[in-house]
Amino acid sequence: MKIAIIGAGNMGMSFSKSFLKYELIKPENLHLITRNQSKVQNISEEFPKSQISIFEEVNDLEADLIIIAVKPQDFKNVAENIHFKLKENQMVLSIMAGIKIEKIQKLLNHPLIVRAMPNSPTLLGMGITGYTSAEGISFSQLINIERLLNSTGRSVYLEDESLLDGVTALSGSGPAYFYYIVDAMIKAGMQMGIDENLSKLFVKQTMLGAYHLINNSDKNLEELIKDVASKGGTTEAALKTFEDNNFKEILQKGILNAEKRAKELNG
């Protein structure tokens, strides 16, 4: 399989590294395309056996799969300035937030589109990606796409494309919510006089341990909370403050606003 990736940002690079790490493609069958001339040197050093091109200079594209990894706001401009003609059997995988399959098909004048929403832990091979596809994509083609996506973590196929905006808000943006809460906890530790590095250690290890408890316990989340929050104790005091200030509702509202923004990106 030959793969071309348009957009050499974090996500495009992490996909490339995963494909090569798990030997899903050969380095010489990877073509990285950037619109930024200043990035070429660094990309070439990182992928010495792969082809590196400037977007405007690509007049023909020999690839079985073309991955669109540009910012959704830039897609219209990219689509209007493509100098190569998409071949009938070429597959396109979009990892842009919000841009629907129908719009991608229209702007590229091409039917074979798979749309996916990964998240940043793909950098470590620990991401999760929701994906869906246009009509006309065969089962075997989807299996090939899934193999590629699974190299970056896990993937889930969605029959209903409209759910992908929710996936974008929940898991695509989700790591930032997690970092936001972690940052607040670290700063609270510092306010209590704990050294910053020590506060980071306590919080990060607490989050790691809590994650493993969620995965390995038979108890649901409410039960796990009750295990920590004894009557009249310190945890209960914190949780009461969260409830009094509608923290859960605020967090949920933020996620719903992220979904709303994903829908707006389609134009």
PDB file of N, CA and C in Angstrom, residues 114-178:
ATOM      1  N   VAL A 114     -13.512   8.246   3.528  1.00  0.00           N
ATOM      2  CA  VAL A 114     -13.684   7.775   4.898  1.00  0.00           C
ATOM      3  C   VAL A 114     -13.363   8.955   5.802  1.00  0.00           C
ATOM      4  N   ARG A 115     -14.215   9.168   6.794  1.00  0.00           N
ATOM      5  CA  ARG A 115     -14.007  10.290   7.715  1.00  0.00           C
ATOM      6  C   ARG A 115     -13.713   9.743   9.106  1.00  0.00           C
ATOM      7  N   ALA A 116     -12.656  10.242   9.736  1.00  0.00           N
ATOM      8  CA  ALA A 116     -12.251   9.737  11.048  1.00  0.00           C
ATOM      9  C   ALA A 116     -11.916  10.885  11.989  1.00  0.00           C
ATOM     10  N   MET A 117     -12.059  10.622  13.286  1.00  0.00           N
ATOM     11  CA  MET A 117     -11.681  11.610  14.300  1.00  0.00           C
ATOM     12  C   MET A 117     -10.802  10.952  15.339  1.00  0.00           C
ATOM     13  N   PRO A 118      -9.474  11.114  15.201  1.00  0.00           N
ATOM     14  CA  PRO A 118      -8.543  10.587  16.202  1.00  0.00           C
ATOM     15  C   PRO A 118      -8.346  11.594  17.337  1.00  0.00           C
ATOM     16  N   ASN A 119      -7.532  11.243  18.326  1.00  0.00           N
ATOM     17  CA  ASN A 119      -7.151  12.219  19.346  1.00  0.00           C
ATOM     18  C   ASN A 119      -5.655  12.160  19.613  1.00  0.00           C
ATOM     19  N   SER A 120      -5.149  13.114  20.383  1.00  0.00           N
ATOM     20  CA  SER A 120      -3.700  13.308  20.492  1.00  0.00           C
ATOM     21  C   SER A 120      -2.916  12.141  21.088  1.00  0.00           C
ATOM     22  N   PRO A 121      -3.498  11.273  21.937  1.00  0.00           N
ATOM     23  CA  PRO A 121      -2.707  10.126  22.414  1.00  0.00           C
ATOM     24  C   PRO A 121      -2.302   9.141  21.311  1.00  0.00           C
ATOM     25  N   THR A 122      -2.751   9.372  20.084  1.00  0.00           N
ATOM     26  CA  THR A 122      -2.235   8.570  18.965  1.00  0.00           C
ATOM     27  C   THR A 122      -0.715   8.723  18.862  1.00  0.00           C
ATOM     28  N   LEU A 123      -0.190   9.839  19.382  1.00  0.00           N
ATOM     29  CA  LEU A 123       1.261  10.060  19.383  1.00  0.00           C
ATOM     30  C   LEU A 123       2.001   8.937  20.106  1.00  0.00           C
ATOM     31  N   LEU A 124       1.315   8.301  21.073  1.00  0.00           N
ATOM     32  CA  LEU A 124       1.909   7.210  21.848  1.00  0.00           C
ATOM     33  C   LEU A 124       1.331   5.857  21.469  1.00  0.00           C
ATOM     34  N   GLY A 125       0.492   5.838  20.421  1.00  0.00           N
ATOM     35  CA  GLY A 125      -0.188   4.592  20.079  1.00  0.00           C
ATOM     36  C   GLY A 125      -1.284   4.249  21.068  1.00  0.00           C
ATOM     37  N   MET A 126      -1.802   5.259  21.780  1.00  0.00           N
ATOM     38  CA  MET A 126      -2.828   5.034  22.802  1.00  0.00           C
ATOM     39  C   MET A 126      -4.076   5.886  22.545  1.00  0.00           C
ATOM     40  N   GLY A 127      -4.289   6.239  21.279  1.00  0.00           N
ATOM     41  CA  GLY A 127      -5.434   7.066  20.935  1.00  0.00           C
ATOM     42  C   GLY A 127      -6.692   6.241  20.747  1.00  0.00           C
ATOM     43  N   ILE A 128      -7.778   6.942  20.500  1.00  0.00           N
ATOM     44  CA  ILE A 128      -9.012   6.289  20.064  1.00  0.00           C
ATOM     45  C   ILE A 128      -9.586   7.107  18.916  1.00  0.00           C
ATOM     46  N   THR A 129     -10.047   6.412  17.884  1.00  0.00           N
ATOM     47  CA  THR A 129     -10.541   7.067  16.677  1.00  0.00           C
ATOM     48  C   THR A 129     -11.925   6.550  16.338  1.00  0.00           C
ATOM     49  N   GLY A 130     -12.870   7.468  16.181  1.00  0.00           N
ATOM     50  CA  GLY A 130     -14.166   7.112  15.633  1.00  0.00           C
ATOM     51  C   GLY A 130     -14.116   7.354  14.132  1.00  0.00           C
ATOM     52  N   TYR A 131     -14.712   6.465  13.358  1.00  0.00           N
ATOM     53  CA  TYR A 131     -14.684   6.673  11.905  1.00  0.00           C
ATOM     54  C   TYR A 131     -15.959   6.168  11.248  1.00  0.00           C
ATOM     55  N   THR A 132     -16.220   6.696  10.066  1.00  0.00           N
ATOM     56  CA  THR A 132     -17.379   6.305   9.279  1.00  0.00           C
ATOM     57  C   THR A 132     -17.011   6.453   7.806  1.00  0.00           C
ATOM     58  N   SER A 133     -17.883   5.990   6.920  1.00  0.00           N
ATOM     59  CA  SER A 133     -17.491   5.987   5.509  1.00  0.00           C
ATOM     60  C   SER A 133     -18.661   6.313   4.590  1.00  0.00           C
ATOM     61  N   ALA A 134     -18.298   6.733   3.393  1.00  0.00           N
ATOM     62  CA  ALA A 134     -19.295   6.987   2.349  1.00  0.00           C
ATOM     63  C   ALA A 134     -19.812   5.664   1.799  1.00  0.00           C
ATOM     64  N   GLU A 135     -20.931   5.717   1.130  1.00  0.00           N
ATOM     65  CA  GLU A 135     -21.440   4.535   0.438  1.00  0.00           C
ATOM     66  C   GLU A 135     -20.482   4.190  -0.700  1.00  0.00           C
ATOM     67  N   GLY A 136     -20.353   2.897  -0.957  1.00  0.00           N
ATOM     68  CA  GLY A 136     -19.488   2.470  -2.049  1.00  0.00           C
ATOM     69  C   GLY A 136     -18.127   1.994  -1.595  1.00  0.00           C
ATOM     70  N   ILE A 137     -17.815   2.191  -0.293  1.00  0.00           N
ATOM     71  CA  ILE A 137     -16.557   1.688   0.267  1.00  0.00           C
ATOM     72  C   ILE A 137     -16.776   0.227   0.650  1.00  0.00           C
ATOM     73  N   SER A 138     -15.943  -0.666   0.151  1.00  0.00           N
ATOM     74  CA  SER A 138     -16.126  -2.102   0.401  1.00  0.00           C
ATOM     75  C   SER A 138     -15.673  -2.484   1.806  1.00  0.00           C
ATOM     76  N   PHE A 139     -16.124  -3.647   2.246  1.00  0.00           N
ATOM     77  CA  PHE A 139     -15.747  -4.154   3.565  1.00  0.00           C
ATOM     78  C   PHE A 139     -14.233  -4.348   3.655  1.00  0.00           C
ATOM     79  N   SER A 140     -13.633  -4.871   2.616  1.00  0.00           N
ATOM     80  CA  SER A 140     -12.181  -5.112   2.633  1.00  0.00           C
ATOM     81  C   SER A 140     -11.410  -3.794   2.698  1.00  0.00           C
ATOM     82  N   GLN A 141     -11.920  -2.764   2.038  1.00  0.00           N
ATOM     83  CA  GLN A 141     -11.278  -1.446   2.103  1.00  0.00           C
ATOM     84  C   GLN A 141     -11.362  -0.870   3.521  1.00  0.00           C
ATOM     85  N   LEU A 142     -12.525  -1.068   4.162  1.00  0.00           N
ATOM     86  CA  LEU A 142     -12.693  -0.588   5.537  1.00  0.00           C
ATOM     87  C   LEU A 142     -11.777  -1.333   6.504  1.00  0.00           C
ATOM     88  N   ILE A 143     -11.594  -2.619   6.277  1.00  0.00           N
ATOM     89  CA  ILE A 143     -10.701  -3.415   7.123  1.00  0.00           C
ATOM     90  C   ILE A 143      -9.274  -2.873   7.022  1.00  0.00           C
ATOM     91  N   ASN A 144      -8.858  -2.512   5.811  1.00  0.00           N
ATOM     92  CA  ASN A 144      -7.520  -1.932   5.627  1.00  0.00           C
ATOM     93  C   ASN A 144      -7.373  -0.613   6.375  1.00  0.00           C
ATOM     94  N   ILE A 145      -8.424   0.214   6.302  1.00  0.00           N
ATOM     95  CA  ILE A 145      -8.417   1.490   7.031  1.00  0.00           C
ATOM     96  C   ILE A 145      -8.348   1.228   8.539  1.00  0.00           C
ATOM     97  N   GLU A 146      -9.125   0.268   9.002  1.00  0.00           N
ATOM     98  CA  GLU A 146      -9.157  -0.041  10.435  1.00  0.00           C
ATOM     99  C   GLU A 146      -7.792  -0.516  10.937  1.00  0.00           C
ATOM    100  N   ARG A 147      -7.106  -1.318  10.135  1.00  0.00           N
ATOM    101  CA  ARG A 147      -5.760  -1.779  10.504  1.00  0.00           C
ATOM    102  C   ARG A 147      -4.823  -0.593  10.708  1.00  0.00           C
ATOM    103  N   LEU A 148      -4.927   0.376   9.820  1.00  0.00           N
ATOM    104  CA  LEU A 148      -4.093   1.571   9.937  1.00  0.00           C
ATOM    105  C   LEU A 148      -4.450   2.374  11.188  1.00  0.00           C
ATOM    106  N   LEU A 149      -5.746   2.576  11.410  1.00  0.00           N
ATOM    107  CA  LEU A 149      -6.191   3.354  12.561  1.00  0.00           C
ATOM    108  C   LEU A 149      -5.824   2.662  13.872  1.00  0.00           C
ATOM    109  N   ASN A 150      -5.917   1.332  13.894  1.00  0.00           N
ATOM    110  CA  ASN A 150      -5.613   0.591  15.120  1.00  0.00           C
ATOM    111  C   ASN A 150      -4.132   0.645  15.484  1.00  0.00           C
ATOM    112  N   SER A 151      -3.299   1.003  14.523  1.00  0.00           N
ATOM    113  CA  SER A 151      -1.869   1.150  14.838  1.00  0.00           C
ATOM    114  C   SER A 151      -1.633   2.362  15.730  1.00  0.00           C
ATOM    115  N   THR A 152      -2.610   3.268  15.799  1.00  0.00           N
ATOM    116  CA  THR A 152      -2.485   4.463  16.638  1.00  0.00           C
ATOM    117  C   THR A 152      -3.234   4.314  17.965  1.00  0.00           C
ATOM    118  N   GLY A 153      -3.825   3.146  18.197  1.00  0.00           N
ATOM    119  CA  GLY A 153      -4.588   2.909  19.424  1.00  0.00           C
ATOM    120  C   GLY A 153      -5.764   2.009  19.148  1.00  0.00           C
ATOM    121  N   ARG A 154      -6.968   2.519  19.342  1.00  0.00           N
ATOM    122  CA  ARG A 154      -8.185   1.754  19.075  1.00  0.00           C
ATOM    123  C   ARG A 154      -9.063   2.544  18.111  1.00  0.00           C
ATOM    124  N   SER A 155      -9.969   1.835  17.438  1.00  0.00           N
ATOM    125  CA  SER A 155     -10.892   2.516  16.533  1.00  0.00           C
ATOM    126  C   SER A 155     -12.282   1.924  16.675  1.00  0.00           C
ATOM    127  N   VAL A 156     -13.279   2.762  16.420  1.00  0.00           N
ATOM    128  CA  VAL A 156     -14.677   2.349  16.513  1.00  0.00           C
ATOM    129  C   VAL A 156     -15.405   2.832  15.263  1.00  0.00           C
ATOM    130  N   TYR A 157     -16.056   1.904  14.544  1.00  0.00           N
ATOM    131  CA  TYR A 157     -16.807   2.295  13.346  1.00  0.00           C
ATOM    132  C   TYR A 157     -18.195   2.784  13.750  1.00  0.00           C
ATOM    133  N   LEU A 158     -18.616   3.899  13.172  1.00  0.00           N
ATOM    134  CA  LEU A 158     -19.934   4.473  13.453  1.00  0.00           C
ATOM    135  C   LEU A 158     -20.783   4.447  12.183  1.00  0.00           C
ATOM    136  N   GLU A 159     -21.943   3.839  12.270  1.00  0.00           N
ATOM    137  CA  GLU A 159     -22.863   3.803  11.122  1.00  0.00           C
ATOM    138  C   GLU A 159     -23.401   5.199  10.832  1.00  0.00           C
ATOM    139  N   ASP A 160     -23.656   5.963  11.902  1.00  0.00           N
ATOM    140  CA  ASP A 160     -24.287   7.276  11.787  1.00  0.00           C
ATOM    141  C   ASP A 160     -23.212   8.371  11.811  1.00  0.00           C
ATOM    142  N   GLU A 161     -23.000   9.032  10.684  1.00  0.00           N
ATOM    143  CA  GLU A 161     -21.957  10.057  10.598  1.00  0.00           C
ATOM    144  C   GLU A 161     -22.186  11.202  11.572  1.00  0.00           C
ATOM    145  N   SER A 162     -23.446  11.519  11.880  1.00  0.00           N
ATOM    146  CA  SER A 162     -23.727  12.658  12.751  1.00  0.00           C
ATOM    147  C   SER A 162     -23.129  12.477  14.151  1.00  0.00           C
ATOM    148  N   LEU A 163     -22.887  11.221  14.553  1.00  0.00           N
ATOM    149  CA  LEU A 163     -22.286  10.965  15.866  1.00  0.00           C
ATOM    150  C   LEU A 163     -20.818  11.385  15.921  1.00  0.00           C
ATOM    151  N   LEU A 164     -20.209  11.574  14.758  1.00  0.00           N
ATOM    152  CA  LEU A 164     -18.786  11.881  14.730  1.00  0.00           C
ATOM    153  C   LEU A 164     -18.478  13.268  15.318  1.00  0.00           C
ATOM    154  N   ASP A 165     -19.443  14.182  15.240  1.00  0.00           N
ATOM    155  CA  ASP A 165     -19.239  15.488  15.874  1.00  0.00           C
ATOM    156  C   ASP A 165     -19.217  15.343  17.394  1.00  0.00           C
ATOM    157  N   GLY A 166     -20.033  14.415  17.919  1.00  0.00           N
ATOM    158  CA  GLY A 166     -20.009  14.120  19.346  1.00  0.00           C
ATOM    159  C   GLY A 166     -18.706  13.462  19.758  1.00  0.00           C
ATOM    160  N   VAL A 167     -18.198  12.566  18.920  1.00  0.00           N
ATOM    161  CA  VAL A 167     -16.905  11.919  19.178  1.00  0.00           C
ATOM    162  C   VAL A 167     -15.793  12.971  19.179  1.00  0.00           C
ATOM    163  N   THR A 168     -15.888  13.922  18.268  1.00  0.00           N
ATOM    164  CA  THR A 168     -14.918  15.020  18.206  1.00  0.00           C
ATOM    165  C   THR A 168     -14.896  15.785  19.524  1.00  0.00           C
ATOM    166  N   ALA A 169     -16.090  16.101  20.032  1.00  0.00           N
ATOM    167  CA  ALA A 169     -16.202  16.862  21.281  1.00  0.00           C
ATOM    168  C   ALA A 169     -15.774  16.044  22.490  1.00  0.00           C
ATOM    169  N   LEU A 170     -16.060  14.745  22.462  1.00  0.00           N
ATOM    170  CA  LEU A 170     -15.816  13.896  23.631  1.00  0.00           C
ATOM    171  C   LEU A 170     -14.379  13.403  23.714  1.00  0.00           C
ATOM    172  N   SER A 171     -13.907  12.748  22.656  1.00  0.00           N
ATOM    173  CA  SER A 171     -12.557  12.173  22.709  1.00  0.00           C
ATOM    174  C   SER A 171     -11.528  12.971  21.915  1.00  0.00           C
ATOM    175  N   GLY A 172     -11.965  13.585  20.792  1.00  0.00           N
ATOM    176  CA  GLY A 172     -11.026  14.398  20.018  1.00  0.00           C
ATOM    177  C   GLY A 172     -10.502  15.566  20.838  1.00  0.00           C
ATOM    178  N   SER A 173     -11.417  16.272  21.484  1.00  0.00           N
ATOM    179  CA  SER A 173     -11.038  17.406  22.347  1.00  0.00           C
ATOM    180  C   SER A 173     -10.767  16.961  23.779  1.00  0.00           C
ATOM    181  N   GLY A 174     -11.186  15.755  24.126  1.00  0.00           N
ATOM    182  CA  GLY A 174     -11.158  15.264  25.499  1.00  0.00           C
ATOM    183  C   GLY A 174      -9.841  15.387  26.238  1.00  0.00           C
ATOM    184  N   PRO A 175      -8.691  15.079  25.594  1.00  0.00           N
ATOM    185  CA  PRO A 175      -7.427  15.205  26.333  1.00  0.00           C
ATOM    186  C   PRO A 175      -7.216  16.598  26.931  1.00  0.00           C
ATOM    187  N   ALA A 176      -7.672  17.638  26.231  1.00  0.00           N
ATOM    188  CA  ALA A 176      -7.493  19.014  26.743  1.00  0.00           C
ATOM    189  C   ALA A 176      -8.298  19.229  28.024  1.00  0.00           C
ATOM    190  N   TYR A 177      -9.501  18.626  28.120  1.00  0.00           N
ATOM    191  CA  TYR A 177     -10.295  18.761  29.351  1.00  0.00           C
ATOM    192  C   TYR A 177      -9.543  18.100  30.511  1.00  0.00           C
ATOM    193  N   PHE A 178      -8.976  16.954  30.217  1.00  0.00           N
ATOM    194  CA  PHE A 178      -8.231  16.207  31.219  1.00  0.00           C
ATOM    195  C   PHE A 178      -7.032  17.019  31.702  1.00  0.00           C
TER     196      PHE A 178
END
